[in-house]
Amino acid sequence: MTEDVRRSPERAKRLPRAVREKQILDAAVSVFSRHGYHSASMDEVSEVAGVSKPMIYSYLGAKEDLFLHCIRREADRMLEAVRAGIKPDVPPDMQLWHGLRAFYGFVADHRESWLVLHRQALTVGGPFASEVDVLRTTAIELVSGLVVSAGSRKGLAEQAEFSGEGLAAALVGAAESLADWWLDHSDVSDAVLASWLMNLIWLGFNDLVEGEVWRPTEP
Amino acid sequence: MTEDVRRSPERAKRLPRAVREKQILDAAVSVFSRHGYHSASMDEVSEVAGVSKPMIYSYLGAKEDLFLHCIRREADRMLEAVRAGIKPDVPPDMQLWHGLRAFYGFVADHRESWLVLHRQALTVGGPFASEVDVLRTTAIELVSGLVVSAGSRKGLAEQAEFSGEGLAAALVGAAESLADWWLDHSDVSDAVLASWLMNLIWLGFNDLVEGEVWRPTEP
DNA sequence: CGCTGTATCTACCGGTGAGTAACCTTACGC
DNA sequence: GCGTAAGGTTACTCACCGGTAGATACAGCG
């Protein structure tokens, strides 16, 4: 028996604070995405992060603070991705198309981020909901600007059947829910998903059942 | 001093089991809708129900069972309301219109039911999510049937840009999200909400910005 | 090779809340 | 009336988890 006196399981190597913080945040996003805010335990986060609990409290504060950090980081990442995808100098429908593709691309690549932002943060009231609200409002404004500019260019005034913000909210909601639906139907590609939505919201059922199709114009 | 020996604060009057069960379920829906599954405490449910905790366990089982009962009852109520609103012998767009109005009418009258079904049940994994999935799937099938029948009547085959189920999912999602948005913008009437959505999904942005408007035909 | 500060850990506390055992109380049938 | 079972309660246990105090190891400098 080589009594190799391995004292503790193992002690984490000393690392600069910035690196540890990133590791902890990554672990937290993963754990929160799986269990939700309340069911997630700080013990599990610390275990996944490969670091002991007091480190988390020392670096990122209490559970609530930790969750807030997660939301903010992921929301920033996502907005950044969508903004980067939009090309400002193309027609409104193509802007929407690129935005949608960027969005679904992000969800595909960052499933956990999306779960935290959409499924978890919304339900826990308090400081979290308002944080997500900022994200959604930003998205709605982005879309709303598109719609209103497209509409007013045609001289369309606001009327009962047309509220820029309302429609934008519905659109953003449709995109979100389709992303949710996607989680359980992953055999569809992100491009196809974006295409469905584009056809629905741009053409509408009425045109669709007549056999019309919307397709992206050349880049 | 009139020593009126009021023994305990008060003891609940004896009531038949069915009545108590309804009271408890009502209380549970209310509490769950406010705090979510995890933050809700059985103590609060019992307090709101005006009954002591062991009664809940005796009648409706553990916390998980109680929540399941809530979801099932509210889901049934909602489906029932929507089904009752749909008139089978009118054109597809009018069926959709009536369905949407019934849906938003239900949300308006049963805010708490909606909160439990949409915001709470989804986030807590396990048995709950699947229960809500049944509801959503039923809704999607309802809409999908409408769309596909409308499409196939025109001889429209399934193709990349047109998936009955996908579109129905997007539509249901849009309706859900708009209902959510509504919670924070209650100054809009349910009819206006349904009208927005109807215009969006039936006509599409393309037609909307051209100034077209969809309006319900006479009953 | 010690000294020191900071990174990291072990080991605990205390609150909260699910679930239960044992007891009381009233309506109702006979 | 009175027995009894269903309705109802009090008062507890126990596990889990957020948060922390205080000990420990390690890098870098004199």
Coordinates of C-alpha atoms (C1' of nucleotides) in Angstrom, one line a residue:
Chain A
M1 CA 0.0 0.0 0.0
T2 CA 1.6 3.2 -1.1
E3 CA 0.2 5.4 1.7
D4 CA 0.2 8.4 -0.5
V5 CA -1.5 10.5 2.1
R6 CA -3.6 12.4 -0.3
R7 CA -4.8 14.9 2.3
S8 CA -7.9 16.4 0.9
P9 CA -9.5 15.2 -2.4
E10 CA -7.5 18.1 -3.9
R11 CA -6.9 21.7 -3.5
A12 CA -7.6 24.1 -6.3
K13 CA -4.5 25.7 -7.8
R14 CA -4.1 29.4 -7.1
L15 CA -5.5 31.4 -10.0
P16 CA -6.1 35.1 -10.6
R17 CA -9.4 36.4 -9.5
A18 CA -10.7 37.2 -13.0
V19 CA -10.3 33.6 -14.1
R20 CA -12.0 32.1 -11.1
E21 CA -14.9 34.5 -11.5
K22 CA -15.4 33.3 -15.0
Q23 CA -15.3 29.7 -14.0
I24 CA -17.8 30.3 -11.2
L25 CA -20.1 32.2 -13.5
D26 CA -20.0 29.4 -16.1
A27 CA -20.8 26.8 -13.5
A28 CA -23.6 29.0 -12.1
V29 CA -25.2 29.4 -15.5
S30 CA -25.1 25.7 -16.1
V31 CA -26.5 24.8 -12.7
F32 CA -29.2 27.5 -12.8
S33 CA -30.2 26.4 -16.3
R34 CA -30.7 22.9 -15.1
H35 CA -32.5 23.4 -11.8
G36 CA -33.8 26.9 -11.8
Y37 CA -33.0 29.6 -9.2
H38 CA -34.6 28.1 -6.1
S39 CA -33.7 24.5 -6.6
A40 CA -30.1 25.2 -7.5
S41 CA -27.9 24.9 -4.5
M42 CA -24.7 26.9 -3.9
D43 CA -23.1 23.7 -3.0
E44 CA -23.6 22.3 -6.4
V45 CA -22.4 25.5 -8.1
S46 CA -19.2 25.3 -6.0
E47 CA -18.8 21.7 -6.9
V48 CA -19.2 22.3 -10.6
A49 CA -16.9 25.3 -10.5
G50 CA -14.3 23.1 -8.8
V51 CA -14.0 25.6 -5.9
S52 CA -15.3 25.7 -2.4
K53 CA -18.3 27.7 -1.4
P54 CA -16.8 30.6 0.4
M55 CA -15.0 31.6 -2.8
I56 CA -18.3 32.3 -4.5
Y57 CA -19.4 34.5 -1.6
S58 CA -16.1 36.3 -1.6
Y59 CA -16.0 37.0 -5.3
L60 CA -19.6 37.3 -6.4
G61 CA -21.7 37.8 -3.3
A62 CA -24.8 36.0 -2.2
K63 CA -27.0 33.7 -4.3
E64 CA -29.1 36.6 -5.5
D65 CA -26.1 38.6 -6.6
L66 CA -24.7 35.5 -8.3
F67 CA -27.8 35.0 -10.3
L68 CA -27.9 38.7 -11.3
H69 CA -24.4 38.4 -12.6
C70 CA -25.4 35.4 -14.7
I71 CA -28.4 37.2 -16.2
R72 CA -26.5 40.3 -17.0
R73 CA -23.6 38.5 -18.6
E74 CA -25.8 36.3 -20.7
A75 CA -28.2 39.1 -21.7
D76 CA -25.2 41.2 -22.9
R77 CA -23.8 38.3 -24.9
M78 CA -27.1 37.6 -26.6
L79 CA -27.8 41.2 -27.5
E80 CA -24.3 41.5 -28.8
A81 CA -24.8 38.5 -31.0
V82 CA -28.0 39.7 -32.5
R83 CA -26.7 43.2 -33.0
A84 CA -23.7 41.8 -34.8
G85 CA -25.9 39.8 -37.1
I86 CA -28.1 42.7 -38.3
K87 CA -26.9 44.5 -41.4
P88 CA -28.1 48.1 -41.3
D89 CA -28.2 48.9 -45.0
V90 CA -30.6 46.3 -46.3
P91 CA -34.4 46.3 -46.6
P92 CA -36.5 45.8 -43.4
D93 CA -37.4 42.2 -44.2
M94 CA -33.8 41.3 -44.7
Q95 CA -32.8 43.0 -41.4
L96 CA -35.5 41.0 -39.6
W97 CA -34.2 37.9 -41.3
H98 CA -30.6 38.4 -40.2
G99 CA -31.8 39.3 -36.7
L100 CA -33.8 36.1 -36.5
R101 CA -30.9 34.0 -37.8
A102 CA -28.5 35.6 -35.3
F103 CA -31.0 34.9 -32.5
Y104 CA -31.5 31.3 -33.3
G105 CA -27.8 30.9 -33.9
F106 CA -27.2 32.2 -30.4
V107 CA -29.8 29.9 -28.9
A108 CA -28.3 26.9 -30.7
D109 CA -24.8 27.7 -29.4
H110 CA -25.8 28.8 -25.9
R111 CA -28.7 26.6 -24.9
E112 CA -27.9 27.2 -21.2
S113 CA -27.8 30.9 -21.6
W114 CA -31.2 30.9 -23.2
L115 CA -32.7 28.6 -20.6
V116 CA -31.5 30.9 -17.8
L117 CA -32.7 34.0 -19.5
H118 CA -36.1 32.8 -20.7
R119 CA -37.3 30.0 -18.4
Q120 CA -35.6 30.9 -15.1
A121 CA -35.2 34.6 -14.7
L122 CA -38.8 35.3 -15.7
T123 CA -40.5 33.4 -12.9
V124 CA -38.5 34.6 -10.0
G125 CA -39.9 37.9 -9.2
G126 CA -37.9 40.7 -7.6
P127 CA -34.8 42.2 -9.1
F128 CA -34.5 39.5 -11.7
A129 CA -37.6 40.1 -13.7
S130 CA -36.8 43.7 -14.2
E131 CA -33.4 42.7 -15.4
V132 CA -34.8 40.5 -18.1
D133 CA -37.4 43.1 -18.9
V134 CA -34.6 45.4 -20.0
L135 CA -33.4 42.7 -22.4
R136 CA -36.9 42.2 -23.8
T137 CA -37.6 45.9 -24.1
T138 CA -34.4 46.4 -26.0
A139 CA -35.3 43.6 -28.3
I140 CA -38.8 45.0 -28.8
E141 CA -37.5 48.5 -29.5
L142 CA -35.1 47.0 -32.0
V143 CA -38.0 45.3 -33.9
S144 CA -40.4 48.1 -33.3
G145 CA -38.1 50.6 -34.9
L146 CA -37.9 48.3 -38.0
V147 CA -41.7 48.0 -38.2
V148 CA -42.6 51.5 -37.6
S149 CA -40.0 52.8 -40.0
A150 CA -41.2 50.4 -42.7
G151 CA -44.8 51.5 -41.9
S152 CA -44.3 55.2 -41.8
R153 CA -42.3 55.1 -45.0
K154 CA -45.6 54.0 -46.5
G155 CA -47.4 56.8 -44.7
L156 CA -49.2 54.4 -42.4
A157 CA -50.5 56.1 -39.2
E158 CA -51.1 54.3 -35.9
Q159 CA -54.5 52.9 -35.7
A160 CA -56.5 50.3 -33.7
E161 CA -55.3 47.5 -35.9
F162 CA -51.7 48.5 -35.9
S163 CA -49.6 49.2 -32.8
G164 CA -45.9 49.2 -33.5
E165 CA -45.0 48.2 -29.9
G166 CA -47.8 45.6 -29.7
L167 CA -46.8 43.9 -32.9
A168 CA -43.2 44.0 -32.0
A169 CA -44.0 42.4 -28.7
A170 CA -46.0 39.7 -30.4
L171 CA -43.2 39.1 -32.8
V172 CA -40.5 38.9 -30.2
G173 CA -42.8 36.6 -28.2
A174 CA -43.3 34.4 -31.2
A175 CA -39.6 34.2 -31.7
E176 CA -39.0 33.3 -28.1
S177 CA -41.7 30.7 -28.0
L178 CA -40.5 29.1 -31.2
A179 CA -37.1 29.0 -29.6
D180 CA -38.6 27.2 -26.7
W181 CA -40.5 24.8 -28.9
W182 CA -37.2 24.2 -30.6
L183 CA -35.6 22.9 -27.4
D184 CA -37.9 19.8 -27.7
H185 CA -37.6 19.5 -31.5
S186 CA -34.0 20.0 -32.2
D187 CA -34.1 18.1 -35.5
V188 CA -35.0 21.4 -37.3
S189 CA -32.1 23.7 -38.3
D190 CA -31.9 27.3 -37.2
A191 CA -32.3 28.5 -40.7
V192 CA -35.5 26.6 -41.3
L193 CA -36.8 27.9 -38.0
A194 CA -36.1 31.5 -39.0
S195 CA -37.6 30.9 -42.4
W196 CA -40.9 29.6 -40.9
L197 CA -41.2 32.7 -38.7
M198 CA -40.2 35.0 -41.5
N199 CA -42.9 33.6 -43.7
L200 CA -45.5 33.8 -41.0
I201 CA -44.9 37.3 -39.9
W202 CA -44.1 38.8 -43.2
L203 CA -46.6 37.2 -45.4
G204 CA -49.3 36.0 -43.0
F205 CA -51.5 33.0 -43.2
N206 CA -53.6 34.5 -45.8
D207 CA -50.8 34.8 -48.4
L208 CA -49.2 31.5 -47.3
V209 CA -52.3 29.4 -48.0
E210 CA -52.4 31.0 -51.4
G211 CA -49.0 29.5 -52.1
E212 CA -46.9 32.6 -51.7
V213 CA -43.4 32.2 -50.3
W214 CA -40.9 34.6 -48.8
R215 CA -37.3 33.9 -49.5
P216 CA -34.2 35.9 -48.6
T217 CA -32.9 38.0 -51.4
E218 CA -29.2 37.8 -52.2
P219 CA -27.0 38.9 -49.3
Chain B
M1 CA -63.7 41.5 32.2
T2 CA -66.1 39.3 30.3
E3 CA -63.9 36.2 30.2
D4 CA -65.5 35.0 27.0
V5 CA -63.0 32.1 26.8
R6 CA -62.6 32.2 23.1
R7 CA -60.4 29.1 23.0
S8 CA -58.4 29.0 19.7
P9 CA -58.4 31.9 17.3
E10 CA -61.2 30.0 15.6
R11 CA -61.9 26.6 14.4
A12 CA -63.0 26.0 10.8
K13 CA -66.6 24.9 10.4
R14 CA -67.2 21.4 9.3
L15 CA -67.7 21.2 5.6
P16 CA -68.0 18.4 3.1
R17 CA -64.8 17.2 1.5
A18 CA -65.6 18.4 -2.0
V19 CA -66.1 22.0 -0.8
R20 CA -62.9 22.0 1.2
E21 CA -60.9 20.6 -1.7
K22 CA -62.1 23.4 -3.9
Q23 CA -61.2 26.0 -1.3
I24 CA -57.8 24.5 -0.9
L25 CA -57.2 24.4 -4.7
D26 CA -58.3 28.0 -5.1
A27 CA -55.9 29.1 -2.3
A28 CA -53.1 27.0 -3.8
V29 CA -53.5 28.5 -7.3
S30 CA -53.5 32.0 -5.8
V31 CA -50.4 31.3 -3.7
F32 CA -48.5 29.5 -6.5
S33 CA -49.3 32.3 -8.9
R34 CA -47.8 34.9 -6.6
H35 CA -44.7 33.1 -5.4
G36 CA -44.0 30.2 -7.8
Y37 CA -43.7 26.6 -6.9
H38 CA -40.6 26.6 -4.8
S39 CA -41.2 29.8 -2.9
A40 CA -44.7 29.0 -2.1
S41 CA -45.1 27.4 1.3
M42 CA -47.7 24.9 2.4
D43 CA -48.2 27.0 5.5
E44 CA -49.3 30.0 3.4
V45 CA -51.6 27.8 1.3
S46 CA -53.2 26.5 4.5
E47 CA -53.5 30.0 5.9
V48 CA -55.2 31.4 2.7
A49 CA -57.4 28.3 2.5
G50 CA -58.5 28.9 6.1
V51 CA -57.7 25.4 7.1
S52 CA -54.7 23.8 8.8
K53 CA -51.9 22.1 7.0
P54 CA -52.7 18.4 7.7
M55 CA -56.0 18.9 5.9
I56 CA -54.1 19.6 2.7
Y57 CA -52.0 16.5 3.0
S58 CA -55.0 14.5 3.8
Y59 CA -57.1 15.7 0.9
L60 CA -54.7 16.5 -1.9
G61 CA -51.4 14.9 -1.0
A62 CA -47.9 16.4 -0.9
K63 CA -46.8 19.7 -2.4
E64 CA -46.1 18.1 -5.7
D65 CA -49.5 16.5 -5.9
L66 CA -51.2 19.7 -4.9
F67 CA -49.4 21.6 -7.7
L68 CA -50.3 18.9 -10.2
H69 CA -53.9 19.2 -9.2
C70 CA -53.8 22.9 -9.7
I71 CA -52.2 22.7 -13.2
R72 CA -54.7 20.1 -14.3
R73 CA -57.7 21.9 -13.1
E74 CA -56.6 25.2 -14.7
A75 CA -55.6 23.6 -17.9
D76 CA -58.9 21.9 -18.3
R77 CA -60.8 25.2 -17.5
M78 CA -58.8 27.0 -20.1
L79 CA -59.2 24.5 -22.9
E80 CA -62.9 24.3 -22.1
A81 CA -63.2 28.1 -22.4
V82 CA -61.4 28.2 -25.7
R83 CA -63.3 25.3 -27.2
A84 CA -66.5 26.9 -26.1
G85 CA -65.6 30.1 -27.9
I86 CA -64.8 28.5 -31.3
K87 CA -67.7 28.2 -33.8
P88 CA -67.1 25.3 -36.1
D89 CA -69.1 26.4 -39.1
V90 CA -67.3 29.7 -39.9
P91 CA -64.3 30.4 -42.2
P92 CA -60.8 29.6 -40.8
D93 CA -59.9 33.2 -40.0
M94 CA -63.1 33.7 -38.0
Q95 CA -62.5 30.5 -36.1
L96 CA -59.1 31.8 -35.2
W97 CA -60.6 35.1 -34.3
H98 CA -63.1 33.5 -31.9
G99 CA -60.4 31.2 -30.4
L100 CA -58.2 34.2 -29.7
R101 CA -60.9 36.2 -28.2
A102 CA -61.9 33.3 -25.9
F103 CA -58.3 32.8 -24.9
Y104 CA -57.7 36.4 -24.0
G105 CA -61.1 36.6 -22.3
F106 CA -60.0 33.6 -20.1
V107 CA -56.7 35.2 -19.3
A108 CA -58.5 38.4 -18.3
D109 CA -60.9 36.6 -16.1
H110 CA -58.4 34.2 -14.6
R111 CA -55.1 36.0 -14.3
E112 CA -53.9 33.6 -11.6
S113 CA -54.7 30.5 -13.6
W114 CA -52.7 31.9 -16.5
L115 CA -49.7 32.8 -14.3
V116 CA -49.6 29.3 -12.8
L117 CA -49.9 27.6 -16.2
H118 CA -47.5 29.8 -18.1
R119 CA -44.9 31.3 -15.8
Q120 CA -44.7 28.7 -13.0
A121 CA -45.4 25.3 -14.4
L122 CA -42.9 25.6 -17.2
T123 CA -39.9 26.4 -15.2
V124 CA -40.1 23.6 -12.7
G125 CA -39.0 20.5 -14.5
G126 CA -40.2 17.0 -13.7
P127 CA -43.8 16.0 -13.9
F128 CA -45.1 19.5 -14.3
A129 CA -43.5 20.5 -17.6
S130 CA -45.0 17.5 -19.3
E131 CA -48.4 18.3 -17.9
V132 CA -48.2 21.8 -19.4
D133 CA -46.9 20.2 -22.6
V134 CA -50.1 18.4 -23.0
L135 CA -52.0 21.6 -22.9
R136 CA -49.8 23.4 -25.3
T137 CA -49.8 20.4 -27.7
T138 CA -53.5 20.3 -27.6
A139 CA -53.6 24.0 -28.4
I140 CA -51.1 23.6 -31.2
E141 CA -53.1 20.7 -32.7
L142 CA -56.2 22.8 -32.6
V143 CA -54.6 25.6 -34.5
S144 CA -52.6 23.3 -36.7
G145 CA -55.8 21.6 -37.9
L146 CA -57.2 25.0 -38.8
V147 CA -54.1 26.0 -40.8
V148 CA -53.6 22.8 -42.6
S149 CA -57.2 22.4 -43.6
A150 CA -57.2 26.0 -44.9
G151 CA -53.9 25.3 -46.7
S152 CA -54.8 21.9 -48.2
R153 CA -58.2 23.3 -49.4
K154 CA -56.0 25.4 -51.6
G155 CA -53.9 22.5 -52.6
L156 CA -50.9 23.6 -50.7
A157 CA -48.4 20.9 -49.9
E158 CA -46.0 20.8 -47.0
Q159 CA -42.7 22.4 -48.0
A160 CA -39.7 23.9 -46.4
E161 CA -41.3 27.3 -45.9
F162 CA -44.5 25.8 -44.6
S163 CA -44.8 23.4 -41.7
G164 CA -48.3 23.3 -40.2
E165 CA -47.0 22.3 -36.8
G166 CA -44.2 24.8 -36.8
L167 CA -46.4 27.7 -37.8
A168 CA -49.0 26.7 -35.3
A169 CA -46.3 26.5 -32.6
A170 CA -45.2 30.0 -33.5
L171 CA -48.8 31.3 -33.5
V172 CA -49.5 29.7 -30.1
G173 CA -46.3 31.1 -28.8
A174 CA -47.1 34.6 -30.1
A175 CA -50.5 34.4 -28.4
E176 CA -49.0 33.3 -25.2
S177 CA -46.3 35.9 -25.2
L178 CA -48.7 38.6 -26.0
A179 CA -50.8 37.5 -23.1
D180 CA -47.7 37.8 -21.0
W181 CA -47.0 41.3 -22.3
W182 CA -50.5 42.1 -21.5
L183 CA -50.0 41.5 -17.8
D184 CA -47.8 44.6 -17.7
H185 CA -49.9 46.6 -20.1
S186 CA -53.4 46.0 -18.9
D187 CA -54.8 49.2 -20.4
V188 CA -55.4 47.4 -23.7
S189 CA -58.7 45.5 -24.1
D190 CA -58.8 41.9 -24.9
A191 CA -60.5 42.6 -28.2
V192 CA -57.8 45.0 -29.3
L193 CA -55.2 42.4 -28.3
A194 CA -56.8 39.7 -30.4
S195 CA -57.2 42.1 -33.2
W196 CA -53.5 43.0 -33.3
L197 CA -52.6 39.4 -33.4
M198 CA -55.1 38.5 -36.0
N199 CA -53.8 41.2 -38.3
L200 CA -50.3 40.2 -37.8
I201 CA -50.7 36.5 -38.4
W202 CA -53.4 36.7 -41.0
L203 CA -52.1 39.6 -43.1
G204 CA -48.4 39.7 -42.2
F205 CA -46.2 42.8 -42.0
N206 CA -46.0 43.1 -45.7
D207 CA -49.7 43.7 -46.1
L208 CA -50.0 45.7 -43.0
V209 CA -47.5 48.4 -44.0
E210 CA -49.4 48.6 -47.3
G211 CA -52.4 49.8 -45.2
E212 CA -54.5 46.6 -45.4
V213 CA -56.6 45.7 -42.4
W214 CA -58.3 42.5 -41.3
R215 CA -61.6 42.9 -39.6
P216 CA -64.0 40.3 -38.4
T217 CA -66.9 39.7 -40.7
E218 CA -70.4 39.7 -39.3
P219 CA -71.0 37.0 -36.6
Chain C
dC1 C1' 14.7 30.5 5.0
dG2 C1' 11.3 32.8 7.4
dC3 C1' 7.5 36.5 6.8
dT4 C1' 3.3 38.1 5.0
dG5 C1' -0.8 38.6 2.4
dT6 C1' -4.0 36.4 -0.2
dA7 C1' -6.2 32.5 -2.1
dT8 C1' -8.6 28.6 -0.5
dC9 C1' -10.5 25.2 2.5
dT10 C1' -13.1 22.7 6.6
dA11 C1' -16.5 22.7 9.6
dC12 C1' -20.0 24.6 11.5
dC13 C1' -24.7 27.5 12.7
dG14 C1' -29.4 28.8 12.3
dG15 C1' -33.5 29.4 9.8
dT16 C1' -37.0 27.7 7.1
dG17 C1' -40.4 24.6 5.6
dA18 C1' -42.1 19.9 4.2
dG19 C1' -44.3 16.4 6.3
dT20 C1' -46.5 13.7 10.5
dA21 C1' -48.2 11.7 15.0
dA22 C1' -51.4 12.1 18.2
dC23 C1' -55.2 14.4 19.8
dC24 C1' -59.7 17.0 19.9
dT25 C1' -64.6 18.1 18.2
dT26 C1' -68.8 18.1 16.1
dA27 C1' -72.6 16.4 12.9
dC28 C1' -75.5 12.7 12.2
dG29 C1' -77.6 8.0 12.3
dC30 C1' -79.8 4.9 15.3
Chain D
dG1 C1' -78.9 11.0 23.9
dC2 C1' -74.8 8.7 22.6
dG3 C1' -71.3 6.3 19.7
dT4 C1' -68.5 7.0 16.0
dA5 C1' -66.2 8.3 12.1
dA6 C1' -65.0 12.1 9.4
dG7 C1' -63.5 16.8 9.9
dG8 C1' -60.1 19.5 12.1
dT9 C1' -56.0 21.0 15.0
dT10 C1' -51.6 21.5 17.7
dA11 C1' -47.1 20.8 18.1
dC12 C1' -43.5 18.6 16.8
dT13 C1' -39.3 16.3 13.8
dC14 C1' -35.9 16.4 10.6
dA15 C1' -33.4 17.4 6.5
dC16 C1' -31.7 20.7 3.7
dC17 C1' -29.3 24.8 2.4
dG18 C1' -27.7 29.7 2.6
dG19 C1' -24.2 31.9 4.8
dT20 C1' -19.8 32.5 7.8
dA21 C1' -15.9 32.1 11.2
dG22 C1' -11.6 30.7 11.5
dA23 C1' -8.0 27.6 10.1
dT24 C1' -4.6 26.4 6.3
dA25 C1' -1.6 26.3 2.3
dC26 C1' 1.1 28.6 -1.1
dA27 C1' 3.6 32.4 -3.8
dG28 C1' 6.8 35.8 -3.7
dC29 C1' 9.9 38.8 -1.4
dG30 C1' 13.6 40.0 1.6

